[in-house]
PDB file of C-alpha atoms in Angstrom:
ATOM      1  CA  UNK A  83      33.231 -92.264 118.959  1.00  0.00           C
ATOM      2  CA  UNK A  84      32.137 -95.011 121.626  1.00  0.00           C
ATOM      3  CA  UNK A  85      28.558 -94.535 123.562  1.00  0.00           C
ATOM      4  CA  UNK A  86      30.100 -94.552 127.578  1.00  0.00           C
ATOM      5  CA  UNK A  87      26.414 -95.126 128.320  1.00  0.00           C
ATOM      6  CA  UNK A  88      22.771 -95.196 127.618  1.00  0.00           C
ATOM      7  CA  UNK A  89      19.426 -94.873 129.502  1.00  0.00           C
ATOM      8  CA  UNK A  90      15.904 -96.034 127.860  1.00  0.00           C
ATOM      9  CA  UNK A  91      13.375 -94.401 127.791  1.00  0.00           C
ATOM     10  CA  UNK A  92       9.707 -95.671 128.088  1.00  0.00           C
ATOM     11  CA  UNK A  93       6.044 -93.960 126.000  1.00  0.00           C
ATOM     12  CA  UNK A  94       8.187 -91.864 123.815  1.00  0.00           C
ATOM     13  CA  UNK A  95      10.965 -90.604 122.014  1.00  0.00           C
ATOM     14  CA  UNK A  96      13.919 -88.014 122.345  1.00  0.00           C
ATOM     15  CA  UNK A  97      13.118 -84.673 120.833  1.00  0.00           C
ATOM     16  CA  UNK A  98      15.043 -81.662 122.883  1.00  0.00           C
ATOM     17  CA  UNK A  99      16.701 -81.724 125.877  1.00  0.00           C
ATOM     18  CA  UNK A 100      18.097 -79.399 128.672  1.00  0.00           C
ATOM     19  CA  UNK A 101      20.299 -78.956 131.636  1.00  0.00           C
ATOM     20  CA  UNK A 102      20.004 -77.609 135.014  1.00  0.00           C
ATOM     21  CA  UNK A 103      22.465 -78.174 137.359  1.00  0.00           C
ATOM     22  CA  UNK A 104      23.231 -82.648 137.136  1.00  0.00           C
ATOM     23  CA  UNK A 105      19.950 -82.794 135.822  1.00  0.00           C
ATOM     24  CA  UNK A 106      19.024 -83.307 132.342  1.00  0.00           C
ATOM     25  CA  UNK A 107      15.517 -82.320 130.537  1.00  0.00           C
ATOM     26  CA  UNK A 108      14.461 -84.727 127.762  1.00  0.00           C
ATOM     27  CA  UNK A 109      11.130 -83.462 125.591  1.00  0.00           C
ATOM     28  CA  UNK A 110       9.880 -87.138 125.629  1.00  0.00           C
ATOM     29  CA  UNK A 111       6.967 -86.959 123.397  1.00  0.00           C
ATOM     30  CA  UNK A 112       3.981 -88.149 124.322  1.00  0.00           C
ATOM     31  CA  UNK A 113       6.308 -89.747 127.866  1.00  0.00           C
ATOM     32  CA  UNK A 114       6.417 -86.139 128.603  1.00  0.00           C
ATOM     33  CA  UNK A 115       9.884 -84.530 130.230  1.00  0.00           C
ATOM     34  CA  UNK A 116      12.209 -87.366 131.551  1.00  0.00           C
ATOM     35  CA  UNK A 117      15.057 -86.405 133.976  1.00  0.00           C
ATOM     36  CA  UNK A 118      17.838 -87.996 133.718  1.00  0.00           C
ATOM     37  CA  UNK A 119      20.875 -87.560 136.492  1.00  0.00           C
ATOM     38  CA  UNK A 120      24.200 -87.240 134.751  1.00  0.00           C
ATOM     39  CA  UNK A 121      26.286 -86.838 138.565  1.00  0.00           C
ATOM     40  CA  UNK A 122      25.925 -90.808 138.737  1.00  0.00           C
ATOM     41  CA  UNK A 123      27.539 -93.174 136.711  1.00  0.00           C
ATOM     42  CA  UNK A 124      26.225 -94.826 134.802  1.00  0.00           C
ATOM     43  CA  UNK A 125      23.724 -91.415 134.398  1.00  0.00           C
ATOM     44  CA  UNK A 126      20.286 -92.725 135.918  1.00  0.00           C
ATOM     45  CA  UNK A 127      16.853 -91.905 134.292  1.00  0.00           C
ATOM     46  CA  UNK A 128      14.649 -90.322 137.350  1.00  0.00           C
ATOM     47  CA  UNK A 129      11.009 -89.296 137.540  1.00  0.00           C
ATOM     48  CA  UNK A 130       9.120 -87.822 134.724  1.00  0.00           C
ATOM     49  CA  UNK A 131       7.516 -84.347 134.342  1.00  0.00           C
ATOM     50  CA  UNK A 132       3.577 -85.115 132.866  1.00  0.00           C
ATOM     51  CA  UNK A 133       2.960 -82.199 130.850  1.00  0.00           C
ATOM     52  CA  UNK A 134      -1.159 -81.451 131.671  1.00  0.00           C
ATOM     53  CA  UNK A 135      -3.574 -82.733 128.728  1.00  0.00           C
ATOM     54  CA  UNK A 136      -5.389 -80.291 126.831  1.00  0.00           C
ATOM     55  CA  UNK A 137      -8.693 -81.191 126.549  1.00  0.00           C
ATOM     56  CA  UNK A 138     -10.279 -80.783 123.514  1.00  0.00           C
ATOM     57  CA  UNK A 139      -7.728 -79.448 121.715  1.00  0.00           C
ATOM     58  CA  UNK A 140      -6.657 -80.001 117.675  1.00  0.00           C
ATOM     59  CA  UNK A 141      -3.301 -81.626 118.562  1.00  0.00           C
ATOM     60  CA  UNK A 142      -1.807 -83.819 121.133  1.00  0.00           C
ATOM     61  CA  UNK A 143      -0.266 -82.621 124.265  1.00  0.00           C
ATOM     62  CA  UNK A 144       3.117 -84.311 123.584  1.00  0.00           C
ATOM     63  CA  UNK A 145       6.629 -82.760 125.024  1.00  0.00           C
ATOM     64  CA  UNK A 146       8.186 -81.584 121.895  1.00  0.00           C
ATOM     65  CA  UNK A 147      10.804 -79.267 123.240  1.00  0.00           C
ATOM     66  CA  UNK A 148      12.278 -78.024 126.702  1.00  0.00           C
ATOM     67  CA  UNK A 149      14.154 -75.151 127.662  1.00  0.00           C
ATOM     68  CA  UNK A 150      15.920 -74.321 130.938  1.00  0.00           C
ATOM     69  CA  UNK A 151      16.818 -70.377 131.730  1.00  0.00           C
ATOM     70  CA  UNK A 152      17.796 -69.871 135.535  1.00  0.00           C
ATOM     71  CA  UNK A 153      14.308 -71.540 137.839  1.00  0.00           C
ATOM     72  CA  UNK A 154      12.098 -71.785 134.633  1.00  0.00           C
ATOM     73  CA  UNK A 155      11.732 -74.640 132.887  1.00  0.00           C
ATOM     74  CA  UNK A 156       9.020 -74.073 129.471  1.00  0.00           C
ATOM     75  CA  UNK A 157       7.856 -77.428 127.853  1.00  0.00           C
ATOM     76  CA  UNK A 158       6.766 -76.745 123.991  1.00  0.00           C
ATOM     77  CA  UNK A 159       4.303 -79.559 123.767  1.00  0.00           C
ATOM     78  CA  UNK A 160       1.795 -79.473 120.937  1.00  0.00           C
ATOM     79  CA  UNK A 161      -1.490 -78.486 121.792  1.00  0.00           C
ATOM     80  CA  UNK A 162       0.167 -76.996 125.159  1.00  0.00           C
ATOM     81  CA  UNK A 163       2.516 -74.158 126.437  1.00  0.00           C
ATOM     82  CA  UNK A 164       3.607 -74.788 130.273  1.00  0.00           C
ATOM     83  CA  UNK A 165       5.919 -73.364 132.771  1.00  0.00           C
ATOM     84  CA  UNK A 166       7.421 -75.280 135.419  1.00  0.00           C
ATOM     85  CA  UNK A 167       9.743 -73.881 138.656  1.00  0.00           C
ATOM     86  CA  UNK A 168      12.750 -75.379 139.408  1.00  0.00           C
ATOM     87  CA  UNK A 169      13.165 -74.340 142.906  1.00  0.00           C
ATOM     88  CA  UNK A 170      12.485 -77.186 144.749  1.00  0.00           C
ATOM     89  CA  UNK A 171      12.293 -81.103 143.814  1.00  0.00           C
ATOM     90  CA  UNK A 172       9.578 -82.341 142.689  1.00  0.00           C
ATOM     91  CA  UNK A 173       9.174 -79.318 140.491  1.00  0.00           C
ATOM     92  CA  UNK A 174       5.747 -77.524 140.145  1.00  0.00           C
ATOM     93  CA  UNK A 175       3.859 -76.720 137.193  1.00  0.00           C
ATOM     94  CA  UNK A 176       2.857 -72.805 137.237  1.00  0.00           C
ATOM     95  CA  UNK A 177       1.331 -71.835 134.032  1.00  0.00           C
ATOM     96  CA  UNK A 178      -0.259 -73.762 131.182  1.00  0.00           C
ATOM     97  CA  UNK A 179      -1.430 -72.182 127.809  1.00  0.00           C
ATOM     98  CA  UNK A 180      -3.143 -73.578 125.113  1.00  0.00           C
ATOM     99  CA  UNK A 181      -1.630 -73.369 121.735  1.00  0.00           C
ATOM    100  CA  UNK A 182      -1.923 -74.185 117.809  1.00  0.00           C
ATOM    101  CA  UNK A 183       0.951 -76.473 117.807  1.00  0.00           C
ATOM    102  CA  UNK A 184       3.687 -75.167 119.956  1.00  0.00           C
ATOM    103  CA  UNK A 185       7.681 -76.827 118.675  1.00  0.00           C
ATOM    104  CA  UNK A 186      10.172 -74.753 119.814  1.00  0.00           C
ATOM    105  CA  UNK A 187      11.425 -72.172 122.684  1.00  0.00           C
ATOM    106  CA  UNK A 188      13.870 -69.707 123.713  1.00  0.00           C
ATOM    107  CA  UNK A 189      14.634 -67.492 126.792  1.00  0.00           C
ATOM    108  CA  UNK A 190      15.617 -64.336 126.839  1.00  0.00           C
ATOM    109  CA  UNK A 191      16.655 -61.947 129.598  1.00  0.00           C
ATOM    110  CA  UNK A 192      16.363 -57.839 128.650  1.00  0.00           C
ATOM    111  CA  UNK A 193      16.060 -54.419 130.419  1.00  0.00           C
ATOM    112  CA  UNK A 194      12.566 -53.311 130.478  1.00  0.00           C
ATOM    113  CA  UNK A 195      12.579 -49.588 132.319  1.00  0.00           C
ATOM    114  CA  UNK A 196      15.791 -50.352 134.485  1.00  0.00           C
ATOM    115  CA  UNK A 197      14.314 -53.998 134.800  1.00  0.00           C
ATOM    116  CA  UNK A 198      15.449 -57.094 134.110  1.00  0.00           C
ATOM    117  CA  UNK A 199      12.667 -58.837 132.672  1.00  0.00           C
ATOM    118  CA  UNK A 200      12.959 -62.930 131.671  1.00  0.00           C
ATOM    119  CA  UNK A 201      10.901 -63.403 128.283  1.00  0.00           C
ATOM    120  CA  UNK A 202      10.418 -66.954 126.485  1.00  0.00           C
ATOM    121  CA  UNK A 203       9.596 -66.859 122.531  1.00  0.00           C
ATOM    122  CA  UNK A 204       7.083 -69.757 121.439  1.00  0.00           C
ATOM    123  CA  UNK A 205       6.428 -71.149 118.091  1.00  0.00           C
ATOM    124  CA  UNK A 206       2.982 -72.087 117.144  1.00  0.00           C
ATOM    125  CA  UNK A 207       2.514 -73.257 114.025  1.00  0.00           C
ATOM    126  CA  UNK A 208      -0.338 -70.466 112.625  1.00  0.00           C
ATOM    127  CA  UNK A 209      -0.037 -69.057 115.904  1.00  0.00           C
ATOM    128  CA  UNK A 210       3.157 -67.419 115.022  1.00  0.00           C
ATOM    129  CA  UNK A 211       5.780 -66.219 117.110  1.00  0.00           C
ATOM    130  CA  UNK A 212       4.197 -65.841 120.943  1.00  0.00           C
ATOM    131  CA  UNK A 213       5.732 -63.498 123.830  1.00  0.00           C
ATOM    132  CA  UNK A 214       5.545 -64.709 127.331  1.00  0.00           C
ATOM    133  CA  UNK A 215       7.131 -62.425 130.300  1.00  0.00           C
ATOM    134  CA  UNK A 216       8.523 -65.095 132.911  1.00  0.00           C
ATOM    135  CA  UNK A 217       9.705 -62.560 135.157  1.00  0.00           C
ATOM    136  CA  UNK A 218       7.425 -63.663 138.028  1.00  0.00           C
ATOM    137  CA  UNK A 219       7.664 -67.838 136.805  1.00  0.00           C
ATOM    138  CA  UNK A 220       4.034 -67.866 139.501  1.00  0.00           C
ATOM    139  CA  UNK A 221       2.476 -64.998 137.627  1.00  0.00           C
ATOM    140  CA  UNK A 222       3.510 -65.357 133.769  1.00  0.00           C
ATOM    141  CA  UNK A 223       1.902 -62.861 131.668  1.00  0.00           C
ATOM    142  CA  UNK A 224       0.892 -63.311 128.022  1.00  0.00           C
ATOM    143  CA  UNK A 225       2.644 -60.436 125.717  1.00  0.00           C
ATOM    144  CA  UNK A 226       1.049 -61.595 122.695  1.00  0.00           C
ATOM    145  CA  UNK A 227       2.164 -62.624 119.289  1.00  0.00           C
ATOM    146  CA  UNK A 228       3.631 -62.204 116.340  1.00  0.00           C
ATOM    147  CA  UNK A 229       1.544 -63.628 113.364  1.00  0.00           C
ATOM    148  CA  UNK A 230       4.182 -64.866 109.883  1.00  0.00           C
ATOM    149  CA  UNK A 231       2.844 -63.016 106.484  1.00  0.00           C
ATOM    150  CA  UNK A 232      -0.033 -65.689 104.602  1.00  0.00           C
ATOM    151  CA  UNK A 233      -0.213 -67.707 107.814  1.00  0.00           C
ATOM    152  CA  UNK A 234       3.194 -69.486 107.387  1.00  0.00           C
ATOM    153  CA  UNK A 235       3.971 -72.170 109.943  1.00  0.00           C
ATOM    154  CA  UNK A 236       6.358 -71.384 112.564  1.00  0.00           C
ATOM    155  CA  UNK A 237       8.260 -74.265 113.241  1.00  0.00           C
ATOM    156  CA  UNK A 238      11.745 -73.152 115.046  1.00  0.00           C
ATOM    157  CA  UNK A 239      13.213 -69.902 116.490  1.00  0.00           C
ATOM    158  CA  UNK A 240      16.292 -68.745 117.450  1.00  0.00           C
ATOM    159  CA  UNK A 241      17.175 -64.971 119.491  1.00  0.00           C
ATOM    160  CA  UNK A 242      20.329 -63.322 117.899  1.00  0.00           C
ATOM    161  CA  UNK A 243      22.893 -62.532 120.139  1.00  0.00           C
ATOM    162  CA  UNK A 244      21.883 -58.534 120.355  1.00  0.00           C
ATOM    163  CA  UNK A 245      18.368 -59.399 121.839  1.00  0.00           C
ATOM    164  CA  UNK A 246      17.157 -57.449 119.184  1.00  0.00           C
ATOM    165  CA  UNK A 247      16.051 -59.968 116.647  1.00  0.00           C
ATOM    166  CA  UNK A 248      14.281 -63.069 116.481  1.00  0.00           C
ATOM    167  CA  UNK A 249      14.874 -65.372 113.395  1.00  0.00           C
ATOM    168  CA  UNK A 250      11.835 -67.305 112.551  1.00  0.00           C
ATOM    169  CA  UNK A 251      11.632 -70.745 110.223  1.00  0.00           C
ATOM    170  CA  UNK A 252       8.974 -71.883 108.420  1.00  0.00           C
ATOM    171  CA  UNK A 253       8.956 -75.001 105.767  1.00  0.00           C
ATOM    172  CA  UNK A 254       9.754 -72.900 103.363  1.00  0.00           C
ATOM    173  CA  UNK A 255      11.328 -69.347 104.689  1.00  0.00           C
ATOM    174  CA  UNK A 256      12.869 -67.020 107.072  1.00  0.00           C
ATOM    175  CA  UNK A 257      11.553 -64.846 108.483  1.00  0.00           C
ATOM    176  CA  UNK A 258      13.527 -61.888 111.040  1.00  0.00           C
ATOM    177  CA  UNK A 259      11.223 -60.438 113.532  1.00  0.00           C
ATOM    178  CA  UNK A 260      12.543 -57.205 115.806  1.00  0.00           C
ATOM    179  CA  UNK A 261      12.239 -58.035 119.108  1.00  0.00           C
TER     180      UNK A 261
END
């Protein structure tokens, strides 16, 4: 098939990317999260989201992956976890966390006590499989985590469709976590 267009990116490199309304959410690497308008034509590359250094840390703070679920918008990105709201331009960082090696997320909504509560699912690395309740995007709370058998790397994750599982990979297995 043809390319119909193309944008260029400067300081990094595409890695994930996300939608919210005619926006779209590139995980930049080290350029951090790049929007890029896709109601113009050509689409036009806007302002970029700097993910927030982590001093001191193991691994570089580098957007790795993004992930867009109603007004939050998580950034996996290495050495850092962070939480941005999407309720009004230019959008706010809310939360940072510090992780192993954070590389992948996912969102999921589910009934907690009658409530609807808004979870994202981290991967990092040793770190395992970590829990954050979104539910409040200004006050995010830290569930905890879910650490793979012999330290395994977890490197991508995916929620099944019931809400009741989460599939974790490693380099070398899989590994199904209940939710």
């Amino acid at each position: 098939l043809p390319t119909t267009a193309q944008v260029t990116f400067n300081g990094g490199f595409s890695q994930s990317i996300d939608v919210f309304g005619q926006t779209l959410f590139v995980a930049n690497g080290p350029g951090g999260i790049q929007l890029v308008q896709i109601n113009t034509s050509p689409p036009t590359v806007g302002d970029a989201l700097s993910i927030q250094p982590n001093v001191g840390a193991d691994s570089p703070t580098e957007a790795v992956d993004v992930k867009v679920r109603g007004l939050n918008l998580v950034v996996a990105a290495g050495s850092m976890i962070e939480l941005f709201d999407l309720s009004t331009a230019p959008y706010q960082s809310v939360a940072t966390f510090s992780a192993t090696y954070a590389s992948r997320a996912e969102f999921l909504e589910q009934a907690v006590n009658g409530e609807t509560h808004l979870f994202v699912y981290i991967t990092d690395n040793v770190g395992g499989l970590r829990v954050f309740d979104v539910t409040n995007s200004t006050y995010p709370i830290n569930i905890g985590s879910v650490l793979l058998p012999n330290l395994e790397t977890a490197t991508s994750v995916l929620i099944a469709n019931d809400g009741q599982h989460a599939f974790v990979g490693t380099a070398t297995s899989l590994h199904v976590v209940r939710l």
